[in-house]
Backbone as a chain_set.jsonl record, in Angstrom:
{"seq": "MIKNLYIALVTLLLPLGLLAQEEESQPQEVDSLQTDLKEQGIMVQDSLVEKRKPINPLAPSRAAFYSAVIPGMGQIYNKRYWKVPIVYGALGASIYWYTWNDDNYDRFRIAFKRRRAGFTDDEFYDTNGDGIGPDFDDDVLQNQQERFQRDRDLALVVTIGLYILNIVDANVDAHLKQFNISNDLSFDIQPFLDLNTVNRDPNYGLALVVKF", "coords": {"N": [[151.937, 29.331, 60.472], [150.761, 30.68, 62.614], [151.909, 33.135, 62.189], [150.802, 33.839, 59.715], [148.12, 34.21, 60.557], [148.314, 36.306, 62.433], [149.069, 38.329, 60.658], [146.808, 38.497, 59.114], [145.023, 39.294, 61.062], [146.006, 41.832, 61.668], [145.649, 43.052, 59.359], [142.958, 43.311, 59.099], [142.255, 44.869, 61.37], [143.572, 47.228, 61.02], [142.362, 49.063, 59.034], [139.936, 49.592, 60.53], [141.106, 51.078, 62.812], [142.15, 53.285, 61.586], [139.921, 54.491, 60.577], [138.49, 55.193, 62.824], [140.311, 56.944, 63.903], [140.236, 58.846, 62.025], [137.633, 59.711, 62.348], [137.824, 60.872, 64.927], [139.532, 62.963, 64.431], [138.183, 64.673, 62.991], [136.633, 67.79, 63.079], [134.21, 68.83, 65.347], [130.887, 69.834, 64.736], [129.685, 73.022, 65.123], [127.098, 74.933, 66.157], [126.847, 77.84, 65.163], [124.763, 79.875, 64.987], [123.198, 79.379, 67.268], [125.066, 79.794, 69.24], [125.742, 82.48, 69.043], [123.351, 83.51, 69.491], [122.888, 82.855, 72.204], [124.917, 84.337, 73.366], [123.763, 86.914, 73.03], [121.748, 86.769, 74.818], [119.546, 85.306, 74.074], [117.533, 82.602, 74.464], [117.297, 79.291, 72.95], [114.972, 76.934, 72.873], [113.267, 73.908, 72.033], [112.334, 74.747, 69.6], [111.44, 77.245, 70.307], [111.918, 80.633, 70.572], [113.275, 82.683, 72.927], [113.861, 85.696, 74.427], [115.833, 86.795, 77.06], [116.511, 89.334, 79.233], [119.769, 90.22, 80.478], [120.604, 89.75, 83.924], [121.024, 92.325, 85.997], [122.9, 92.851, 88.854], [123.449, 95.2, 90.254], [121.491, 96.983, 89.7], [119.151, 97.393, 91.553], [120.454, 98.686, 93.792], [121.461, 100.922, 92.628], [119.283, 102.248, 91.741], [118.004, 102.883, 94.207], [119.875, 104.532, 95.217], [119.783, 106.65, 93.435], [117.184, 107.604, 94.084], [117.555, 108.306, 96.616], [119.176, 110.629, 96.427], [117.834, 112.42, 94.678], [114.587, 112.515, 94.933], [112.341, 110.475, 93.254], [113.999, 110.081, 90.952], [114.99, 107.495, 91.074], [112.607, 106.099, 90.353], [112.347, 106.953, 87.628], [114.583, 105.863, 86.491], [113.955, 103.302, 86.6], [112.123, 103.275, 84.799], [109.534, 103.787, 85.421], [107.546, 106.039, 84.974], [105.167, 106.985, 85.637], [105.033, 106.992, 88.477], [106.337, 109.202, 89.345], [105.039, 111.799, 89.405], [103.249, 110.975, 91.68], [105.164, 110.622, 93.658], [106.35, 113.146, 94.053], [103.983, 114.574, 94.497], [102.963, 113.625, 96.962], [105.294, 114.16, 98.792], [105.346, 116.9, 98.371], [102.951, 117.669, 99.48], [103.304, 116.972, 102.218], [105.348, 118.491, 102.889], [104.424, 120.957, 102.689], [102.409, 121.003, 104.569], [103.905, 120.594, 106.887], [105.342, 123.139, 106.67], [103.254, 124.969, 107.044], [102.224, 124.448, 109.569], [104.473, 125.05, 111.03], [104.867, 127.838, 110.595], [102.454, 128.908, 111.798], [102.887, 127.955, 114.49], [105.156, 129.45, 115.069], [104.092, 132.08, 115.139], [102.208, 131.869, 117.225], [103.808, 131.281, 119.279], [105.457, 133.55, 119.417], [103.734, 135.585, 120.087], [102.788, 134.584, 122.572], [105.083, 134.647, 124.056], [105.691, 137.47, 124.227], [103.42, 138.232, 125.356], [103.58, 137.286, 127.967], [105.799, 138.63, 128.599], [104.642, 141.082, 129.196], [103.863, 142.736, 127.141], [101.286, 144.208, 124.923], [100.965, 144.154, 122.365], [100.821, 142.272, 120.354], [99.661, 140.207, 117.607], [97.377, 138.841, 118.236], [96.107, 140.001, 120.328], [94.092, 142.17, 120.181], [92.161, 141.452, 117.997], [89.645, 142.035, 117.028], [89.488, 144.706, 117.155], [88.001, 146.272, 119.015], [89.069, 147.246, 121.331], [88.533, 146.348, 123.86], [89.869, 144.287, 125.214], [92.076, 141.519, 125.53], [91.642, 139.319, 122.868], [92.455, 136.68, 122.629], [93.416, 134.91, 125.301], [96.165, 134.247, 127.713], [96.231, 131.357, 127.986], [94.963, 130.367, 125.84], [96.699, 130.97, 123.766], [99.0, 129.57, 124.489], [97.979, 126.897, 124.404], [97.336, 126.728, 121.541], [99.846, 127.045, 120.572], [101.175, 124.746, 121.372], [99.607, 122.806, 120.007], [99.994, 123.367, 117.366], [102.729, 122.846, 117.328], [102.777, 120.002, 117.752], [101.401, 119.145, 115.548], [103.334, 119.85, 113.539], [105.612, 118.466, 114.138], [104.512, 115.859, 113.582], [104.057, 116.16, 110.907], [106.659, 116.249, 110.036], [107.561, 113.731, 110.584], [105.999, 112.223, 108.865], [106.831, 113.201, 106.472], [109.559, 112.412, 106.37], [109.081, 109.669, 106.45], [107.776, 109.227, 103.95], [109.824, 109.994, 102.212], [111.669, 107.926, 102.74], [110.098, 105.802, 101.919], [109.966, 106.309, 99.268], [112.485, 105.639, 98.381], [112.648, 102.917, 99.072], [110.674, 101.837, 97.387], [111.846, 102.326, 94.819], [113.903, 100.605, 95.033], [112.797, 98.01, 95.48], [111.191, 97.888, 93.033], [113.107, 97.745, 91.159], [114.106, 95.218, 91.716], [111.919, 93.529, 91.17], [111.571, 93.96, 88.386], [113.43, 92.326, 87.342], [112.593, 89.764, 87.624], [111.767, 86.497, 86.292], [109.218, 86.393, 84.35], [106.917, 84.583, 82.554], [105.135, 82.629, 80.072], [105.32, 80.084, 81.219], [104.712, 80.351, 83.884], [102.145, 79.497, 85.481], [98.741, 78.427, 86.723], [96.539, 75.866, 87.381], [93.277, 74.538, 88.04], [91.975, 71.552, 88.657], [89.481, 68.951, 88.698], [89.166, 65.915, 90.512], [88.766, 62.37, 91.119], [88.606, 59.88, 93.584], [88.929, 56.672, 94.755], [87.998, 55.104, 97.706], [90.169, 52.899, 99.371], [89.109, 51.037, 101.22], [86.317, 50.808, 101.382], [85.591, 51.322, 98.87], [84.286, 53.647, 98.292], [83.621, 56.647, 96.436], [85.531, 59.542, 96.446], [85.434, 62.962, 96.142], [86.843, 65.974, 94.765], [89.085, 68.876, 94.4], [91.932, 69.819, 92.628], [94.868, 71.732, 92.832], [97.012, 72.878, 90.583], [100.157, 74.085, 90.254], [102.373, 75.602, 88.005], [105.801, 76.034, 87.434]], "CA": [[150.534, 29.448, 60.639], [150.465, 31.79, 63.635], [152.375, 34.285, 61.567], [149.741, 34.183, 58.785], [146.987, 34.568, 61.277], [148.763, 37.552, 62.873], [149.037, 39.27, 59.577], [145.407, 38.664, 58.596], [144.355, 40.121, 62.123], [146.431, 43.364, 61.679], [145.122, 43.64, 58.022], [141.52, 43.666, 59.487], [142.079, 45.837, 62.429], [144.234, 48.461, 60.613], [141.41, 50.145, 58.502], [139.177, 50.239, 61.663], [141.835, 52.175, 63.598], [142.315, 54.452, 60.742], [138.658, 55.086, 60.404], [138.276, 55.794, 64.168], [141.218, 58.113, 64.021], [139.658, 60.055, 61.053], [136.436, 60.434, 62.939], [138.148, 61.723, 66.054], [140.291, 64.138, 64.019], [137.174, 65.554, 62.241], [136.176, 68.836, 63.989], [132.837, 68.705, 65.832], [130.054, 70.843, 64.163], [129.202, 73.96, 66.067], [125.986, 75.639, 65.804], [127.226, 79.213, 65.388], [123.748, 80.656, 65.168], [122.742, 79.214, 68.659], [126.154, 80.363, 70.071], [125.546, 83.899, 68.878], [122.024, 83.985, 70.323], [123.293, 82.91, 73.622], [125.719, 85.62, 73.6], [122.924, 87.968, 73.01], [120.706, 86.578, 75.82], [118.409, 84.671, 73.594], [117.623, 81.071, 74.61], [116.52, 78.494, 71.955], [114.46, 75.785, 73.423], [112.229, 73.321, 71.49], [111.955, 75.662, 68.436], [110.883, 78.439, 70.667], [113.039, 81.66, 70.806], [112.862, 83.525, 74.045], [114.879, 86.597, 74.751], [115.858, 87.169, 78.36], [117.528, 90.398, 79.555], [120.77, 89.864, 81.454], [120.338, 90.206, 85.253], [121.893, 93.457, 86.611], [122.706, 92.878, 90.262], [123.627, 96.631, 90.719], [120.324, 97.824, 89.34], [118.444, 97.866, 92.739], [121.109, 99.549, 94.692], [121.67, 102.174, 91.915], [117.899, 102.922, 91.741], [117.791, 103.289, 95.679], [120.821, 105.684, 95.276], [119.189, 107.835, 92.654], [115.897, 108.089, 94.776], [118.003, 109.092, 97.764], [119.877, 111.807, 95.994], [116.746, 113.074, 94.12], [113.319, 111.682, 94.941], [111.685, 110.21, 91.889], [114.913, 109.646, 90.018], [114.836, 105.946, 90.832], [111.525, 105.561, 89.465], [112.752, 107.294, 86.232], [115.664, 104.891, 86.18], [113.273, 101.958, 86.498], [111.106, 103.553, 83.683], [108.124, 103.852, 86.019], [107.416, 107.457, 84.872], [103.84, 107.466, 86.229], [105.081, 107.22, 89.897], [107.171, 110.445, 89.648], [104.058, 112.824, 90.174], [102.852, 110.562, 93.029], [106.17, 110.803, 94.675], [106.413, 114.692, 94.356], [102.688, 115.031, 95.081], [103.018, 113.153, 98.349], [106.272, 114.846, 99.426], [105.069, 118.253, 98.306], [101.816, 117.964, 100.476], [103.717, 116.796, 103.529], [106.214, 119.565, 103.217], [103.47, 122.074, 102.841], [101.712, 120.743, 105.943], [105.064, 121.055, 107.934], [105.643, 124.492, 106.758], [102.114, 125.737, 107.443], [102.124, 124.236, 111.049], [105.634, 125.682, 111.689], [104.639, 129.179, 110.625], [101.559, 129.06, 112.945], [103.647, 127.716, 115.74], [106.059, 130.617, 115.371], [103.106, 133.2, 115.369], [101.58, 131.856, 118.558], [104.975, 131.328, 120.216], [105.994, 134.897, 119.627], [102.71, 136.244, 120.841], [102.776, 134.103, 123.963], [106.286, 135.172, 124.795], [105.39, 138.919, 124.336], [102.345, 138.429, 126.406], [104.149, 136.953, 129.281], [106.715, 139.734, 129.054], [103.914, 142.335, 129.558], [103.526, 143.506, 126.053], [99.956, 143.896, 124.47], [100.919, 144.662, 120.837], [100.707, 141.055, 119.416], [98.532, 140.162, 116.605], [96.225, 138.131, 118.846], [95.602, 140.735, 121.516], [92.805, 142.726, 119.828], [91.824, 141.098, 116.634], [88.416, 142.624, 116.678], [89.635, 146.215, 117.215], [87.164, 146.988, 119.864], [89.791, 147.746, 122.501], [87.959, 145.888, 125.168], [90.765, 143.516, 126.003], [92.65, 140.506, 124.594], [90.729, 138.326, 122.334], [93.086, 135.398, 122.978], [94.21, 134.994, 126.553], [97.481, 133.345, 127.523], [96.021, 129.883, 127.951], [94.735, 129.929, 124.337], [98.063, 131.1, 122.982], [99.832, 128.239, 124.862], [97.401, 125.641, 123.689], [97.497, 126.727, 120.149], [101.271, 126.941, 120.288], [101.492, 123.29, 121.624], [98.918, 122.041, 119.063], [100.728, 123.408, 116.066], [104.014, 122.059, 117.391], [102.516, 118.705, 117.619], [101.234, 118.927, 114.067], [104.512, 120.23, 112.817], [106.388, 117.238, 114.342], [103.923, 114.697, 112.897], [104.281, 116.32, 109.461], [108.06, 115.978, 109.649], [107.746, 112.215, 110.619], [105.446, 111.707, 107.565], [107.709, 113.53, 105.287], [110.724, 111.461, 106.384], [108.595, 108.331, 105.997], [107.568, 109.251, 102.525], [111.116, 110.017, 101.481], [112.204, 106.577, 102.745], [109.208, 104.947, 101.006], [110.387, 106.622, 97.821], [113.73, 104.968, 98.243], [112.36, 101.447, 99.235], [109.865, 101.72, 96.183], [112.776, 102.25, 93.685], [114.845, 99.357, 95.188], [111.919, 96.797, 95.214], [110.719, 97.893, 91.798], [114.157, 97.331, 90.253], [114.281, 93.825, 91.858], [110.801, 92.994, 90.505], [111.757, 94.032, 87.075], [114.233, 91.293, 86.826], [112.076, 88.507, 87.751], [111.33, 85.805, 85.043], [107.812, 86.117, 84.205], [106.748, 84.025, 81.228], [103.969, 81.825, 80.061], [105.494, 78.933, 81.954], [104.282, 80.521, 85.211], [100.621, 79.401, 85.524], [98.13, 77.482, 87.626], [95.268, 75.237, 86.934], [92.364, 73.831, 89.009], [91.389, 70.299, 88.042], [88.669, 68.072, 89.547], [89.667, 64.721, 90.55], [87.973, 61.381, 91.735], [89.588, 59.066, 94.147], [88.129, 55.494, 95.319], [88.489, 54.615, 99.035], [90.66, 51.44, 99.208], [88.46, 50.203, 102.076], [84.915, 50.514, 101.048], [85.409, 51.621, 97.544], [83.438, 54.86, 98.169], [84.277, 57.673, 95.656], [85.968, 60.826, 97.045], [85.454, 64.05, 95.099], [87.613, 67.208, 95.221], [89.793, 69.7, 93.502], [93.39, 69.764, 92.846], [95.505, 73.005, 92.415], [98.267, 72.557, 89.887], [101.022, 75.147, 89.915], [103.453, 75.232, 87.085], [106.884, 77.041, 87.462]], "C": [[150.181, 30.476, 61.606], [150.883, 33.125, 62.928], [151.385, 34.779, 60.553], [148.47, 34.699, 59.546], [147.191, 35.934, 61.914], [148.656, 38.671, 61.737], [147.658, 39.521, 59.012], [144.744, 39.517, 59.731], [144.752, 41.611, 62.022], [145.841, 43.854, 60.422], [143.641, 43.98, 58.414], [141.268, 44.832, 60.41], [142.614, 47.295, 61.897], [143.205, 49.431, 60.098], [140.39, 50.511, 59.56], [139.733, 51.343, 62.477], [141.963, 53.412, 62.824], [141.087, 55.257, 60.615], [138.179, 55.847, 61.815], [139.081, 57.098, 64.434], [140.725, 59.343, 63.266], [138.561, 60.601, 61.669], [136.803, 61.299, 64.07], [138.846, 62.988, 65.505], [139.293, 65.155, 63.369], [136.725, 66.579, 63.232], [134.676, 68.661, 64.213], [132.133, 69.957, 65.258], [129.59, 71.66, 65.373], [128.186, 74.773, 65.627], [126.308, 77.208, 66.114], [126.099, 80.129, 65.551], [123.28, 80.569, 66.557], [123.723, 79.797, 69.538], [125.99, 81.876, 70.089], [124.292, 84.42, 69.671], [122.162, 83.915, 71.743], [124.043, 83.999, 74.144], [124.805, 86.968, 73.756], [121.716, 87.925, 74.071], [119.518, 86.082, 75.296], [118.601, 83.094, 73.622], [116.777, 80.325, 73.627], [116.21, 77.171, 72.636], [113.205, 75.149, 72.678], [111.679, 74.238, 70.384], [111.357, 76.904, 68.967], [112.012, 79.412, 71.13], [112.487, 82.566, 71.88], [113.986, 84.368, 74.442], [114.781, 86.962, 76.232], [116.866, 88.275, 78.586], [118.451, 89.913, 80.63], [120.427, 90.569, 82.844], [121.442, 91.364, 85.541], [121.941, 93.482, 88.044], [122.858, 94.292, 90.903], [122.346, 97.524, 90.526], [119.5, 98.159, 90.598], [119.048, 98.827, 93.603], [121.325, 100.89, 93.869], [120.307, 102.892, 91.839], [117.559, 103.608, 93.174], [118.742, 104.614, 95.754], [120.334, 106.963, 94.67], [118.016, 108.479, 93.378], [116.435, 108.827, 96.03], [118.541, 110.412, 97.63], [118.727, 112.777, 95.458], [115.581, 112.205, 94.053], [112.719, 111.593, 93.58], [112.619, 109.901, 90.872], [115.148, 108.192, 89.881], [113.84, 105.409, 90.054], [111.664, 105.933, 87.923], [113.731, 106.237, 85.793], [115.032, 103.611, 85.908], [112.292, 102.143, 85.335], [109.643, 103.409, 84.14], [107.764, 105.417, 86.076], [106.193, 107.791, 85.641], [103.931, 107.597, 87.684], [105.591, 108.512, 90.235], [106.105, 111.471, 90.153], [103.445, 112.268, 91.366], [103.801, 110.899, 94.04], [106.277, 112.275, 94.986], [105.122, 115.198, 94.84], [102.583, 114.788, 96.603], [104.113, 113.981, 99.156], [105.903, 116.341, 99.497], [103.882, 118.579, 99.357], [102.3, 117.868, 101.827], [104.567, 117.973, 103.852], [105.405, 120.867, 103.321], [102.804, 122.188, 104.144], [102.767, 121.071, 107.063], [105.207, 122.489, 108.001], [104.524, 125.296, 107.289], [102.067, 125.559, 109.066], [103.344, 124.918, 111.666], [105.433, 127.26, 111.681], [103.548, 129.659, 111.716], [102.226, 129.024, 114.29], [104.443, 128.943, 116.039], [105.176, 131.811, 115.802], [102.663, 133.202, 116.71], [102.684, 131.85, 119.49], [105.482, 132.783, 120.494], [105.022, 135.729, 120.406], [102.677, 135.887, 122.263], [104.014, 134.591, 124.637], [106.131, 136.737, 125.096], [104.389, 139.141, 125.332], [102.817, 138.224, 127.724], [105.183, 137.949, 129.681], [106.046, 141.013, 129.456], [103.469, 143.214, 128.434], [101.884, 143.211, 125.606], [99.761, 144.377, 123.001], [100.977, 143.401, 119.885], [99.514, 141.035, 118.687], [97.332, 139.521, 117.132], [95.554, 138.866, 119.918], [94.164, 141.397, 121.228], [92.539, 142.518, 118.309], [90.509, 141.735, 116.081], [88.431, 144.204, 116.581], [88.699, 146.931, 118.025], [87.731, 147.641, 121.132], [89.353, 147.424, 123.807], [89.042, 145.064, 126.013], [91.244, 142.387, 124.982], [91.705, 139.471, 124.212], [91.164, 136.939, 122.476], [93.742, 135.602, 124.2], [95.372, 134.066, 126.468], [97.301, 131.892, 127.428], [95.721, 129.391, 126.492], [95.964, 130.01, 123.576], [98.892, 130.045, 123.282], [99.354, 127.115, 124.324], [97.711, 125.656, 122.197], [98.883, 126.484, 119.657], [101.564, 125.35, 120.321], [100.783, 122.448, 120.509], [99.645, 122.11, 117.584], [102.073, 122.764, 116.1], [103.883, 120.592, 117.143], [102.299, 118.282, 116.082], [102.352, 119.054, 113.178], [105.435, 118.892, 112.866], [105.866, 116.026, 113.677], [104.117, 114.83, 111.429], [105.761, 116.015, 109.091], [108.207, 114.537, 109.643], [107.177, 111.579, 109.24], [106.299, 112.114, 106.438], [108.935, 112.656, 105.132], [110.361, 110.132, 105.961], [108.417, 108.158, 104.514], [108.837, 109.214, 101.68], [111.717, 108.597, 101.56], [111.349, 105.633, 101.877], [109.578, 105.064, 99.612], [111.598, 105.756, 97.445], [113.496, 103.374, 97.998], [111.531, 101.096, 97.864], [110.857, 101.359, 94.931], [113.601, 100.881, 93.779], [114.047, 98.192, 94.85], [111.616, 96.717, 93.738], [111.852, 97.365, 90.906], [114.452, 95.7, 90.357], [113.111, 93.155, 91.127], [110.892, 92.987, 89.004], [112.645, 92.949, 86.444], [113.838, 89.906, 87.111], [111.66, 87.905, 86.31], [109.912, 85.513, 85.011], [107.456, 85.786, 82.596], [105.466, 83.291, 81.242], [104.137, 80.393, 80.767], [104.952, 78.94, 83.471], [102.657, 80.513, 85.145], [100.045, 78.437, 86.56], [96.803, 77.08, 87.078], [94.493, 74.565, 88.07], [91.784, 72.657, 88.154], [90.592, 69.432, 89.071], [89.287, 66.769, 89.58], [88.722, 63.697, 91.419], [88.84, 60.346, 92.206], [88.677, 57.892, 94.792], [88.833, 55.261, 96.616], [88.897, 53.182, 98.847], [89.839, 50.552, 100.143], [87.202, 49.851, 101.559], [84.569, 50.816, 99.543], [84.524, 52.834, 97.264], [84.199, 55.839, 97.332], [84.594, 58.896, 96.566], [86.2, 61.913, 96.053], [86.403, 65.124, 95.769], [88.32, 67.874, 93.944], [91.238, 69.651, 93.689], [93.957, 71.016, 92.044], [96.874, 72.649, 91.911], [98.978, 73.76, 89.458], [102.158, 74.856, 89.113], [104.495, 76.354, 87.126], [107.86, 76.91, 86.19]], "O": [[149.204, 31.172, 61.328], [150.205, 34.137, 63.105], [151.116, 35.978, 60.488], [147.842, 35.636, 59.054], [146.228, 36.701, 61.923], [148.185, 39.784, 61.97], [147.364, 40.601, 58.5], [143.956, 40.402, 59.398], [143.943, 42.507, 62.259], [145.52, 45.041, 60.367], [143.185, 45.028, 57.958], [140.322, 45.612, 60.303], [142.132, 48.35, 62.309], [143.121, 50.54, 60.624], [139.955, 51.662, 59.552], [139.091, 52.34, 62.808], [141.887, 54.508, 63.38], [141.114, 56.486, 60.55], [137.59, 56.928, 61.826], [138.65, 58.086, 65.028], [140.753, 60.508, 63.665], [138.388, 61.819, 61.634], [136.213, 62.366, 64.237], [138.721, 64.035, 66.141], [139.591, 66.343, 63.245], [136.413, 66.121, 64.332], [133.96, 68.356, 63.26], [132.718, 71.04, 65.287], [129.19, 71.152, 66.421], [128.422, 75.392, 64.59], [126.036, 77.715, 67.202], [126.303, 81.157, 66.197], [122.949, 81.624, 67.098], [123.321, 80.307, 70.583], [126.109, 82.473, 71.159], [124.223, 85.465, 70.319], [121.653, 84.762, 72.477], [123.818, 84.516, 75.238], [125.111, 87.906, 74.492], [120.881, 88.823, 74.181], [118.463, 86.314, 75.887], [119.477, 82.451, 73.043], [115.611, 80.679, 73.458], [117.113, 76.389, 72.933], [112.155, 75.791, 72.683], [110.462, 74.416, 70.367], [110.771, 77.641, 68.173], [112.888, 79.074, 71.926], [111.399, 83.129, 71.764], [115.038, 83.83, 74.786], [113.714, 87.412, 76.651], [118.008, 88.141, 78.147], [118.018, 89.274, 81.589], [120.043, 91.737, 82.912], [122.633, 91.195, 85.279], [121.045, 94.123, 88.592], [122.399, 94.494, 92.027], [122.19, 98.602, 91.098], [119.143, 99.335, 90.665], [118.379, 99.711, 94.138], [121.357, 101.94, 94.512], [120.284, 104.122, 91.881], [116.957, 104.677, 93.272], [118.344, 105.634, 96.316], [120.417, 108.076, 95.191], [117.832, 109.696, 93.331], [115.863, 109.83, 96.457], [118.434, 111.256, 98.52], [118.753, 113.942, 95.857], [115.522, 111.269, 93.256], [112.623, 112.584, 92.856], [112.146, 109.434, 89.836], [115.452, 107.674, 88.806], [113.997, 104.495, 89.245], [111.117, 105.236, 87.069], [113.605, 105.772, 84.66], [115.505, 102.86, 85.056], [111.672, 101.158, 84.934], [108.73, 103.006, 83.42], [107.704, 105.985, 87.166], [106.171, 108.843, 86.28], [103.046, 108.239, 88.25], [105.334, 108.976, 91.346], [106.27, 111.975, 91.264], [103.063, 113.11, 92.179], [103.465, 111.378, 95.123], [106.293, 112.619, 96.169], [105.111, 116.196, 95.56], [102.169, 115.652, 97.376], [103.74, 114.474, 100.22], [106.108, 116.984, 100.527], [103.878, 119.632, 99.994], [101.792, 118.619, 102.66], [104.539, 118.445, 104.989], [105.798, 121.774, 104.054], [102.647, 123.254, 104.739], [102.464, 121.757, 108.039], [105.215, 123.096, 109.072], [104.795, 126.285, 107.97], [101.872, 126.554, 109.765], [103.229, 125.353, 112.812], [105.792, 127.92, 112.656], [103.74, 130.657, 112.411], [102.13, 129.947, 115.099], [104.413, 129.439, 117.166], [105.52, 132.487, 116.771], [102.659, 134.232, 117.383], [102.503, 132.442, 120.555], [105.86, 133.15, 121.606], [105.414, 136.495, 121.286], [102.552, 136.763, 123.119], [103.926, 134.942, 125.814], [106.458, 137.171, 126.201], [104.443, 140.105, 126.095], [102.453, 138.997, 128.61], [105.462, 138.148, 130.864], [106.685, 141.929, 129.974], [102.827, 144.247, 128.626], [101.321, 142.157, 125.902], [98.731, 144.856, 122.527], [101.179, 143.573, 118.683], [98.504, 141.672, 118.988], [96.28, 139.64, 116.504], [94.514, 138.426, 120.408], [93.205, 141.171, 121.967], [92.721, 143.431, 117.504], [90.323, 141.927, 114.879], [87.545, 144.855, 116.027], [88.535, 148.134, 117.819], [87.088, 148.4, 121.857], [89.699, 148.078, 124.79], [89.112, 145.129, 127.24], [90.863, 142.349, 123.812], [91.052, 138.824, 125.03], [90.323, 136.04, 122.452], [94.639, 136.445, 124.236], [95.611, 133.302, 125.533], [98.14, 131.212, 126.837], [96.1, 128.318, 126.022], [96.24, 129.125, 122.766], [99.542, 129.551, 122.361], [100.12, 126.317, 123.782], [98.281, 124.705, 121.662], [99.143, 125.886, 118.613], [102.126, 124.786, 119.382], [101.351, 121.433, 120.106], [99.821, 121.149, 116.835], [102.545, 122.209, 115.108], [104.698, 119.977, 116.454], [102.858, 117.342, 115.517], [102.368, 118.429, 112.117], [105.901, 118.354, 111.862], [106.655, 115.196, 113.225], [104.316, 113.839, 110.726], [106.054, 115.583, 107.976], [108.924, 114.035, 108.777], [107.724, 110.661, 108.63], [106.453, 111.345, 105.49], [109.321, 112.225, 104.046], [111.1, 109.462, 105.239], [108.811, 107.164, 103.904], [108.935, 108.552, 100.646], [112.225, 108.102, 100.554], [111.883, 104.766, 101.186], [109.533, 104.108, 98.838], [111.695, 105.227, 96.337], [113.962, 102.711, 97.071], [111.798, 100.032, 97.305], [110.725, 100.37, 94.21], [113.901, 100.197, 92.801], [114.477, 97.389, 94.022], [111.742, 95.635, 93.165], [111.581, 96.604, 89.977], [114.893, 95.017, 89.433], [113.397, 92.169, 90.449], [110.339, 92.085, 88.374], [112.622, 92.697, 85.24], [114.598, 88.963, 86.891], [111.298, 88.605, 85.365], [109.434, 84.522, 85.563], [107.668, 86.543, 81.649], [104.753, 83.284, 82.246], [103.172, 79.635, 80.865], [104.774, 77.932, 84.155], [102.028, 81.502, 84.769], [100.796, 77.707, 87.206], [96.079, 77.832, 86.425], [95.122, 74.061, 89.001], [91.198, 72.847, 87.088], [91.05, 69.239, 90.198], [89.987, 66.485, 88.609], [88.001, 64.142, 92.312], [89.724, 59.888, 91.482], [87.652, 58.264, 95.361], [90.061, 55.216, 96.682], [88.174, 52.358, 98.288], [89.841, 49.344, 99.906], [86.959, 48.675, 101.287], [83.457, 50.595, 99.065], [84.066, 53.028, 96.138], [85.418, 55.884, 97.496], [83.781, 59.159, 97.451], [87.081, 61.801, 95.2], [86.686, 65.176, 96.966], [88.173, 67.515, 92.776], [91.731, 69.461, 94.801], [93.627, 71.296, 90.892], [97.756, 72.2, 92.643], [98.592, 74.428, 88.498], [102.915, 73.942, 89.441], [104.148, 77.511, 86.886], [108.815, 77.677, 86.063]]}, "num_chains": 1, "name": "protein.A"}
């Protein structure tokens, strides 16, 4: 009796085991299309196809290096071509300002040194040609020399600052280009009504909903 029961039990369980083994041995289906899209940086979510560019962590440092070597080259690397004329315009104006003040500083310095040495043949001694005397005395020459020197130093500081700003702009712009900006980034303002739990008086207000 027990033997017959054992044979019947084995007869029932054997097909189930074979079926389970067959299901496990069957290869799982792989969506080759979705796999290929993921390799290309295309994410498929809820029947929406969204292509995301792969993040390049070296892009910001590379853009900063290019702008450090050649001002404006980092902006070209970031494809911000409209910034290149601004970079060269700002740097060109500051360099011209420095050069103009440096030339005038040299002129008044040479004239002041020759005047103190006893010469009267500098370009500021008799500008009117009347022969009466120096049109610019020593104090005027010294004050002009110091003024142009201050303006020249200020122009140098501004030029260096603009050069550094050009590098920082290229680096920050490369960072911002890799931010995920999509339709999921939004905010909404909704009115709400809340009842006070003590006296049941209504409370009115606005709710700011930010969606990331």
